[in-house]
């Protein structure tokens, strides 16, 4: 990994919709061995979001 953006779910968001990926243990970061960052989105969170059809 060459770059890690530290703007995370821990910076003012009320809910973290990410499943998997980087895990926080206090101030320590655990990176997954899965391809990419190993993260996905929680489908229930997406279903609860406001939608606009134009």
mmCIF file as gemmi writes it, N, C-alpha and C atoms, coordinates in Angstrom:
data_model
loop_
_atom_site.group_PDB
_atom_site.id
_atom_site.type_symbol
_atom_site.label_atom_id
_atom_site.label_alt_id
_atom_site.label_comp_id
_atom_site.label_asym_id
_atom_site.label_entity_id
_atom_site.label_seq_id
_atom_site.pdbx_PDB_ins_code
_atom_site.Cartn_x
_atom_site.Cartn_y
_atom_site.Cartn_z
_atom_site.occupancy
_atom_site.B_iso_or_equiv
_atom_site.pdbx_formal_charge
_atom_site.auth_seq_id
_atom_site.auth_asym_id
_atom_site.pdbx_PDB_model_num
ATOM 1 N N . UNK Axp A 1 ? 0.848 -1.165 0 1 0 ? 1 A 1
ATOM 2 C CA . UNK Axp A 1 ? 0 0 0 1 0 ? 1 A 1
ATOM 3 C C . UNK Axp A 1 ? 0.894 1.228 0 1 0 ? 1 A 1
ATOM 4 N N . UNK Axp A 2 ? 0.661 2.128 -0.948 1 0 ? 2 A 1
ATOM 5 C CA . UNK Axp A 2 ? 1.489 3.326 -1.054 1 0 ? 2 A 1
ATOM 6 C C . UNK Axp A 2 ? 0.839 4.53 -0.388 1 0 ? 2 A 1
ATOM 7 N N . UNK Axp A 3 ? -0.49 4.556 -0.342 1 0 ? 3 A 1
ATOM 8 C CA . UNK Axp A 3 ? -1.191 5.723 0.189 1 0 ? 3 A 1
ATOM 9 C C . UNK Axp A 3 ? -2.44 5.268 0.917 1 0 ? 3 A 1
ATOM 10 N N . UNK Axp A 4 ? -2.712 5.858 2.063 1 0 ? 4 A 1
ATOM 11 C CA . UNK Axp A 4 ? -3.939 5.562 2.787 1 0 ? 4 A 1
ATOM 12 C C . UNK Axp A 4 ? -4.561 6.877 3.209 1 0 ? 4 A 1
ATOM 13 N N . UNK Axp A 5 ? -5.778 7.136 2.745 1 0 ? 5 A 1
ATOM 14 C CA . UNK Axp A 5 ? -6.508 8.357 3.071 1 0 ? 5 A 1
ATOM 15 C C . UNK Axp A 5 ? -7.155 8.17 4.44 1 0 ? 5 A 1
ATOM 16 N N . UNK Axp A 6 ? -6.822 9.01 5.396 1 0 ? 6 A 1
ATOM 17 C CA . UNK Axp A 6 ? -7.314 8.839 6.755 1 0 ? 6 A 1
ATOM 18 C C . UNK Axp A 6 ? -8.67 9.505 7.011 1 0 ? 6 A 1
ATOM 19 N N . UNK Axp A 7 ? -9.368 9.971 5.966 1 0 ? 7 A 1
ATOM 20 C CA . UNK Axp A 7 ? -10.742 10.445 6.14 1 0 ? 7 A 1
ATOM 21 C C . UNK Axp A 7 ? -11.613 9.204 6.273 1 0 ? 7 A 1
ATOM 22 N N . UNK Axp A 8 ? -12.033 8.884 7.462 1 0 ? 8 A 1
ATOM 23 C CA . UNK Axp A 8 ? -12.698 7.619 7.723 1 0 ? 8 A 1
ATOM 24 C C . UNK Axp A 8 ? -14.11 7.83 8.242 1 0 ? 8 A 1
ATOM 25 N N . UNK Axp A 9 ? -14.778 6.723 8.495 1 0 ? 9 A 1
ATOM 26 C CA . UNK Axp A 9 ? -16.095 6.759 9.109 1 0 ? 9 A 1
ATOM 27 C C . UNK Axp A 9 ? -16.017 7.3 10.527 1 0 ? 9 A 1
ATOM 28 N N . UNK Axp A 10 ? -14.829 7.391 11.07 1 0 ? 10 A 1
ATOM 29 C CA . UNK Axp A 10 ? -14.661 7.852 12.442 1 0 ? 10 A 1
ATOM 30 C C . UNK Axp A 10 ? -14.593 9.373 12.523 1 0 ? 10 A 1
ATOM 31 N N . UNK Axp A 11 ? -14.788 10.065 11.412 1 0 ? 11 A 1
ATOM 32 C CA . UNK Axp A 11 ? -14.681 11.518 11.382 1 0 ? 11 A 1
ATOM 33 C C . UNK Axp A 11 ? -16.082 12.128 11.215 1 0 ? 11 A 1
ATOM 34 N N . UNK Axp A 12 ? -16.915 11.983 12.228 1 0 ? 12 A 1
ATOM 35 C CA . UNK Axp A 12 ? -18.19 12.684 12.25 1 0 ? 12 A 1
ATOM 36 C C . UNK Axp A 12 ? -19.391 11.973 11.651 1 0 ? 12 A 1
ATOM 37 N N . UNK Axp A 13 ? -19.239 10.796 11.097 1 0 ? 13 A 1
ATOM 38 C CA . UNK Axp A 13 ? -20.382 10.088 10.534 1 0 ? 13 A 1
ATOM 39 C C . UNK Axp A 13 ? -21.108 9.328 11.638 1 0 ? 13 A 1
ATOM 40 N N . UNK Axp A 14 ? -22.429 9.23 11.525 1 0 ? 14 A 1
ATOM 41 C CA . UNK Axp A 14 ? -23.221 8.543 12.537 1 0 ? 14 A 1
ATOM 42 C C . UNK Axp A 14 ? -23.248 7.041 12.344 1 0 ? 14 A 1
ATOM 43 N N . UNK Axp A 15 ? -23.047 6.593 11.108 1 0 ? 15 A 1
ATOM 44 C CA . UNK Axp A 15 ? -23.138 5.172 10.802 1 0 ? 15 A 1
ATOM 45 C C . UNK Axp A 15 ? -22.058 4.802 9.799 1 0 ? 15 A 1
ATOM 46 N N . UNK Axp A 16 ? -21.497 3.623 9.947 1 0 ? 16 A 1
ATOM 47 C CA . UNK Axp A 16 ? -20.488 3.134 9.013 1 0 ? 16 A 1
ATOM 48 C C . UNK Axp A 16 ? -21.137 2.093 8.112 1 0 ? 16 A 1
ATOM 49 N N . UNK Axp A 17 ? -21.385 2.413 6.827 1 0 ? 17 A 1
ATOM 50 C CA . UNK Axp A 17 ? -22.052 1.474 5.929 1 0 ? 17 A 1
ATOM 51 C C . UNK Axp A 17 ? -21.112 0.446 5.296 1 0 ? 17 A 1
ATOM 52 N N . UNK Axp A 18 ? -19.849 0.452 5.664 1 0 ? 18 A 1
ATOM 53 C CA . UNK Axp A 18 ? -18.87 -0.433 5.041 1 0 ? 18 A 1
ATOM 54 C C . UNK Axp A 18 ? -18.818 -1.775 5.772 1 0 ? 18 A 1
ATOM 55 N N . UNK Axp A 19 ? -18.784 -2.851 5.001 1 0 ? 19 A 1
ATOM 56 C CA . UNK Axp A 19 ? -18.631 -4.204 5.534 1 0 ? 19 A 1
ATOM 57 C C . UNK Axp A 19 ? -17.242 -4.687 5.141 1 0 ? 19 A 1
ATOM 58 N N . UNK Axp A 20 ? -16.484 -5.168 6.113 1 0 ? 20 A 1
ATOM 59 C CA . UNK Axp A 20 ? -15.133 -5.624 5.826 1 0 ? 20 A 1
ATOM 60 C C . UNK Axp A 20 ? -14.185 -4.451 5.679 1 0 ? 20 A 1
ATOM 61 N N . UNK Axp A 21 ? -13.148 -4.653 4.91 1 0 ? 21 A 1
ATOM 62 C CA . UNK Axp A 21 ? -12.172 -3.589 4.696 1 0 ? 21 A 1
ATOM 63 C C . UNK Axp A 21 ? -11.31 -3.358 5.916 1 0 ? 21 A 1
ATOM 64 N N . UNK Axp A 22 ? -10.885 -2.148 6.103 1 0 ? 22 A 1
ATOM 65 C CA . UNK Axp A 22 ? -9.998 -1.777 7.192 1 0 ? 22 A 1
ATOM 66 C C . UNK Axp A 22 ? -10.758 -1.835 8.513 1 0 ? 22 A 1
ATOM 67 N N . UNK Axp A 23 ? -10.165 -2.463 9.502 1 0 ? 23 A 1
ATOM 68 C CA . UNK Axp A 23 ? -10.777 -2.574 10.827 1 0 ? 23 A 1
ATOM 69 C C . UNK Axp A 23 ? -9.955 -1.746 11.816 1 0 ? 23 A 1
ATOM 70 N N . UNK Axp A 24 ? -10.641 -1.023 12.675 1 0 ? 24 A 1
ATOM 71 C CA . UNK Axp A 24 ? -9.988 -0.183 13.68 1 0 ? 24 A 1
ATOM 72 C C . UNK Axp A 24 ? -10.039 -0.865 15.033 1 0 ? 24 A 1
ATOM 73 N N . UNK Axp A 25 ? -8.918 -0.93 15.699 1 0 ? 25 A 1
ATOM 74 C CA . UNK Axp A 25 ? -8.808 -1.429 17.076 1 0 ? 25 A 1
ATOM 75 C C . UNK Axp A 25 ? -8.13 -0.322 17.869 1 0 ? 25 A 1
ATOM 76 N N . UNK Axp A 26 ? -8.934 0.599 18.389 1 0 ? 26 A 1
ATOM 77 C CA . UNK Axp A 26 ? -8.371 1.783 19.041 1 0 ? 26 A 1
ATOM 78 C C . UNK Axp A 26 ? -7.658 2.626 17.999 1 0 ? 26 A 1
ATOM 79 N N . UNK Axp A 27 ? -6.383 2.862 18.197 1 0 ? 27 A 1
ATOM 80 C CA . UNK Axp A 27 ? -5.603 3.645 17.234 1 0 ? 27 A 1
ATOM 81 C C . UNK Axp A 27 ? -4.854 2.77 16.234 1 0 ? 27 A 1
ATOM 82 N N . UNK Axp A 28 ? -5.079 1.47 16.28 1 0 ? 28 A 1
ATOM 83 C CA . UNK Axp A 28 ? -4.41 0.558 15.361 1 0 ? 28 A 1
ATOM 84 C C . UNK Axp A 28 ? -5.326 0.223 14.194 1 0 ? 28 A 1
ATOM 85 N N . UNK Axp A 29 ? -4.751 0.078 13.015 1 0 ? 29 A 1
ATOM 86 C CA . UNK Axp A 29 ? -5.498 -0.242 11.799 1 0 ? 29 A 1
ATOM 87 C C . UNK Axp A 29 ? -5.09 -1.636 11.334 1 0 ? 29 A 1
ATOM 88 N N . UNK Axp A 30 ? -6.079 -2.491 11.077 1 0 ? 30 A 1
ATOM 89 C CA . UNK Axp A 30 ? -5.826 -3.835 10.564 1 0 ? 30 A 1
ATOM 90 C C . UNK Axp A 30 ? -6.279 -3.882 9.11 1 0 ? 30 A 1
ATOM 91 N N . UNK Axp A 31 ? -5.379 -4.226 8.198 1 0 ? 31 A 1
ATOM 92 C CA . UNK Axp A 31 ? -5.699 -4.314 6.779 1 0 ? 31 A 1
ATOM 93 C C . UNK Axp A 31 ? -6.017 -5.756 6.412 1 0 ? 31 A 1
ATOM 94 N N . UNK Axp A 32 ? -7.034 -5.939 5.579 1 0 ? 32 A 1
ATOM 95 C CA . UNK Axp A 32 ? -7.45 -7.263 5.136 1 0 ? 32 A 1
ATOM 96 C C . UNK Axp A 32 ? -6.453 -7.829 4.132 1 0 ? 32 A 1
ATOM 97 N N . UNK Axp A 33 ? -6.413 -9.159 4.032 1 0 ? 33 A 1
ATOM 98 C CA . UNK Axp A 33 ? -5.59 -9.819 3.023 1 0 ? 33 A 1
ATOM 99 C C . UNK Axp A 33 ? -6.35 -9.999 1.711 1 0 ? 33 A 1
ATOM 100 N N . UNK Axp A 34 ? -7.611 -9.578 1.662 1 0 ? 34 A 1
ATOM 101 C CA . UNK Axp A 34 ? -8.416 -9.708 0.453 1 0 ? 34 A 1
ATOM 102 C C . UNK Axp A 34 ? -7.929 -8.745 -0.622 1 0 ? 34 A 1
ATOM 103 N N . UNK Axp A 35 ? -8.253 -9.004 -1.898 1 0 ? 35 A 1
ATOM 104 C CA . UNK Axp A 35 ? -7.848 -8.088 -2.976 1 0 ? 35 A 1
ATOM 105 C C . UNK Axp A 35 ? -8.401 -6.678 -2.751 1 0 ? 35 A 1
ATOM 106 N N . UNK Axp A 36 ? -7.675 -5.698 -3.223 1 0 ? 36 A 1
ATOM 107 C CA . UNK Axp A 36 ? -8.086 -4.304 -3.037 1 0 ? 36 A 1
ATOM 108 C C . UNK Axp A 36 ? -8.052 -3.976 -1.559 1 0 ? 36 A 1
ATOM 109 N N . UNK Axp A 37 ? -9.08 -3.283 -1.09 1 0 ? 37 A 1
ATOM 110 C CA . UNK Axp A 37 ? -9.149 -3.007 0.345 1 0 ? 37 A 1
ATOM 111 C C . UNK Axp A 37 ? -10.087 -3.972 1.055 1 0 ? 37 A 1
ATOM 112 N N . UNK Axp A 38 ? -10.665 -4.924 0.315 1 0 ? 38 A 1
ATOM 113 C CA . UNK Axp A 38 ? -11.491 -5.962 0.925 1 0 ? 38 A 1
ATOM 114 C C . UNK Axp A 38 ? -12.779 -5.447 1.531 1 0 ? 38 A 1
ATOM 115 N N . UNK Axp A 39 ? -13.328 -4.356 0.988 1 0 ? 39 A 1
ATOM 116 C CA . UNK Axp A 39 ? -14.529 -3.732 1.558 1 0 ? 39 A 1
ATOM 117 C C . UNK Axp A 39 ? -15.723 -3.862 0.62 1 0 ? 39 A 1
ATOM 118 N N . UNK Axp A 40 ? -16.898 -3.846 1.215 1 0 ? 40 A 1
ATOM 119 C CA . UNK Axp A 40 ? -18.157 -3.855 0.472 1 0 ? 40 A 1
ATOM 120 C C . UNK Axp A 40 ? -19.116 -2.915 1.197 1 0 ? 40 A 1
ATOM 121 N N . UNK Axp A 41 ? -20.291 -2.69 0.631 1 0 ? 41 A 1
ATOM 122 C CA . UNK Axp A 41 ? -21.278 -1.798 1.231 1 0 ? 41 A 1
ATOM 123 C C . UNK Axp A 41 ? -22.398 -2.622 1.859 1 0 ? 41 A 1
ATOM 124 N N . UNK Axp A 42 ? -22.932 -2.171 2.965 1 0 ? 42 A 1
ATOM 125 C CA . UNK Axp A 42 ? -24.058 -2.822 3.629 1 0 ? 42 A 1
ATOM 126 C C . UNK Axp A 42 ? -25.325 -2.529 2.822 1 0 ? 42 A 1
ATOM 127 N N . UNK Axp A 43 ? -25.928 -3.546 2.242 1 0 ? 43 A 1
ATOM 128 C CA . UNK Axp A 43 ? -27.112 -3.367 1.389 1 0 ? 43 A 1
ATOM 129 C C . UNK Axp A 43 ? -28.274 -2.752 2.16 1 0 ? 43 A 1
ATOM 130 N N . UNK Axp A 44 ? -28.438 -3.09 3.43 1 0 ? 44 A 1
ATOM 131 C CA . UNK Axp A 44 ? -29.511 -2.497 4.238 1 0 ? 44 A 1
ATOM 132 C C . UNK Axp A 44 ? -29.332 -0.984 4.35 1 0 ? 44 A 1
ATOM 133 N N . UNK Axp A 45 ? -28.089 -0.533 4.444 1 0 ? 45 A 1
ATOM 134 C CA . UNK Axp A 45 ? -27.828 0.907 4.487 1 0 ? 45 A 1
ATOM 135 C C . UNK Axp A 45 ? -28.255 1.557 3.172 1 0 ? 45 A 1
ATOM 136 N N . UNK Axp A 46 ? -27.876 0.948 2.047 1 0 ? 46 A 1
ATOM 137 C CA . UNK Axp A 46 ? -28.269 1.499 0.741 1 0 ? 46 A 1
ATOM 138 C C . UNK Axp A 46 ? -29.777 1.547 0.599 1 0 ? 46 A 1
ATOM 139 N N . UNK Axp A 47 ? -30.454 0.483 1.046 1 0 ? 47 A 1
ATOM 140 C CA . UNK Axp A 47 ? -31.912 0.448 0.957 1 0 ? 47 A 1
ATOM 141 C C . UNK Axp A 47 ? -32.573 1.526 1.782 1 0 ? 47 A 1
ATOM 142 N N . UNK Axp A 48 ? -31.914 1.978 2.851 1 0 ? 48 A 1
ATOM 143 C CA . UNK Axp A 48 ? -32.499 2.997 3.717 1 0 ? 48 A 1
ATOM 144 C C . UNK Axp A 48 ? -32.21 4.432 3.243 1 0 ? 48 A 1
ATOM 145 N N . UNK Axp A 49 ? -31.36 4.582 2.236 1 0 ? 49 A 1
ATOM 146 C CA . UNK Axp A 49 ? -30.996 5.927 1.754 1 0 ? 49 A 1
ATOM 147 C C . UNK Axp A 49 ? -32.129 6.535 0.917 1 0 ? 49 A 1
ATOM 148 N N . UNK Axp A 50 ? -32.198 7.85 0.971 1 0 ? 50 A 1
ATOM 149 C CA . UNK Axp A 50 ? -33.169 8.578 0.157 1 0 ? 50 A 1
ATOM 150 C C . UNK Axp A 50 ? -32.822 8.406 -1.319 1 0 ? 50 A 1
ATOM 151 N N . UNK Axp A 51 ? -33.844 8.221 -2.154 1 0 ? 51 A 1
ATOM 152 C CA . UNK Axp A 51 ? -33.627 8.049 -3.587 1 0 ? 51 A 1
ATOM 153 C C . UNK Axp A 51 ? -34.412 9.08 -4.369 1 0 ? 51 A 1
ATOM 154 N N . UNK Axp A 52 ? -33.812 9.519 -5.436 1 0 ? 52 A 1
ATOM 155 C CA . UNK Axp A 52 ? -34.467 10.467 -6.337 1 0 ? 52 A 1
ATOM 156 C C . UNK Axp A 52 ? -34.482 9.852 -7.715 1 0 ? 52 A 1
ATOM 157 N N . UNK Axp A 53 ? -35.607 9.877 -8.377 1 0 ? 53 A 1
ATOM 158 C CA . UNK Axp A 53 ? -35.726 9.429 -9.753 1 0 ? 53 A 1
ATOM 159 C C . UNK Axp A 53 ? -36.089 10.638 -10.589 1 0 ? 53 A 1
ATOM 160 N N . UNK Axp A 54 ? -35.273 10.867 -11.585 1 0 ? 54 A 1
ATOM 161 C CA . UNK Axp A 54 ? -35.501 12.046 -12.444 1 0 ? 54 A 1
ATOM 162 C C . UNK Axp A 54 ? -35.846 11.585 -13.834 1 0 ? 54 A 1
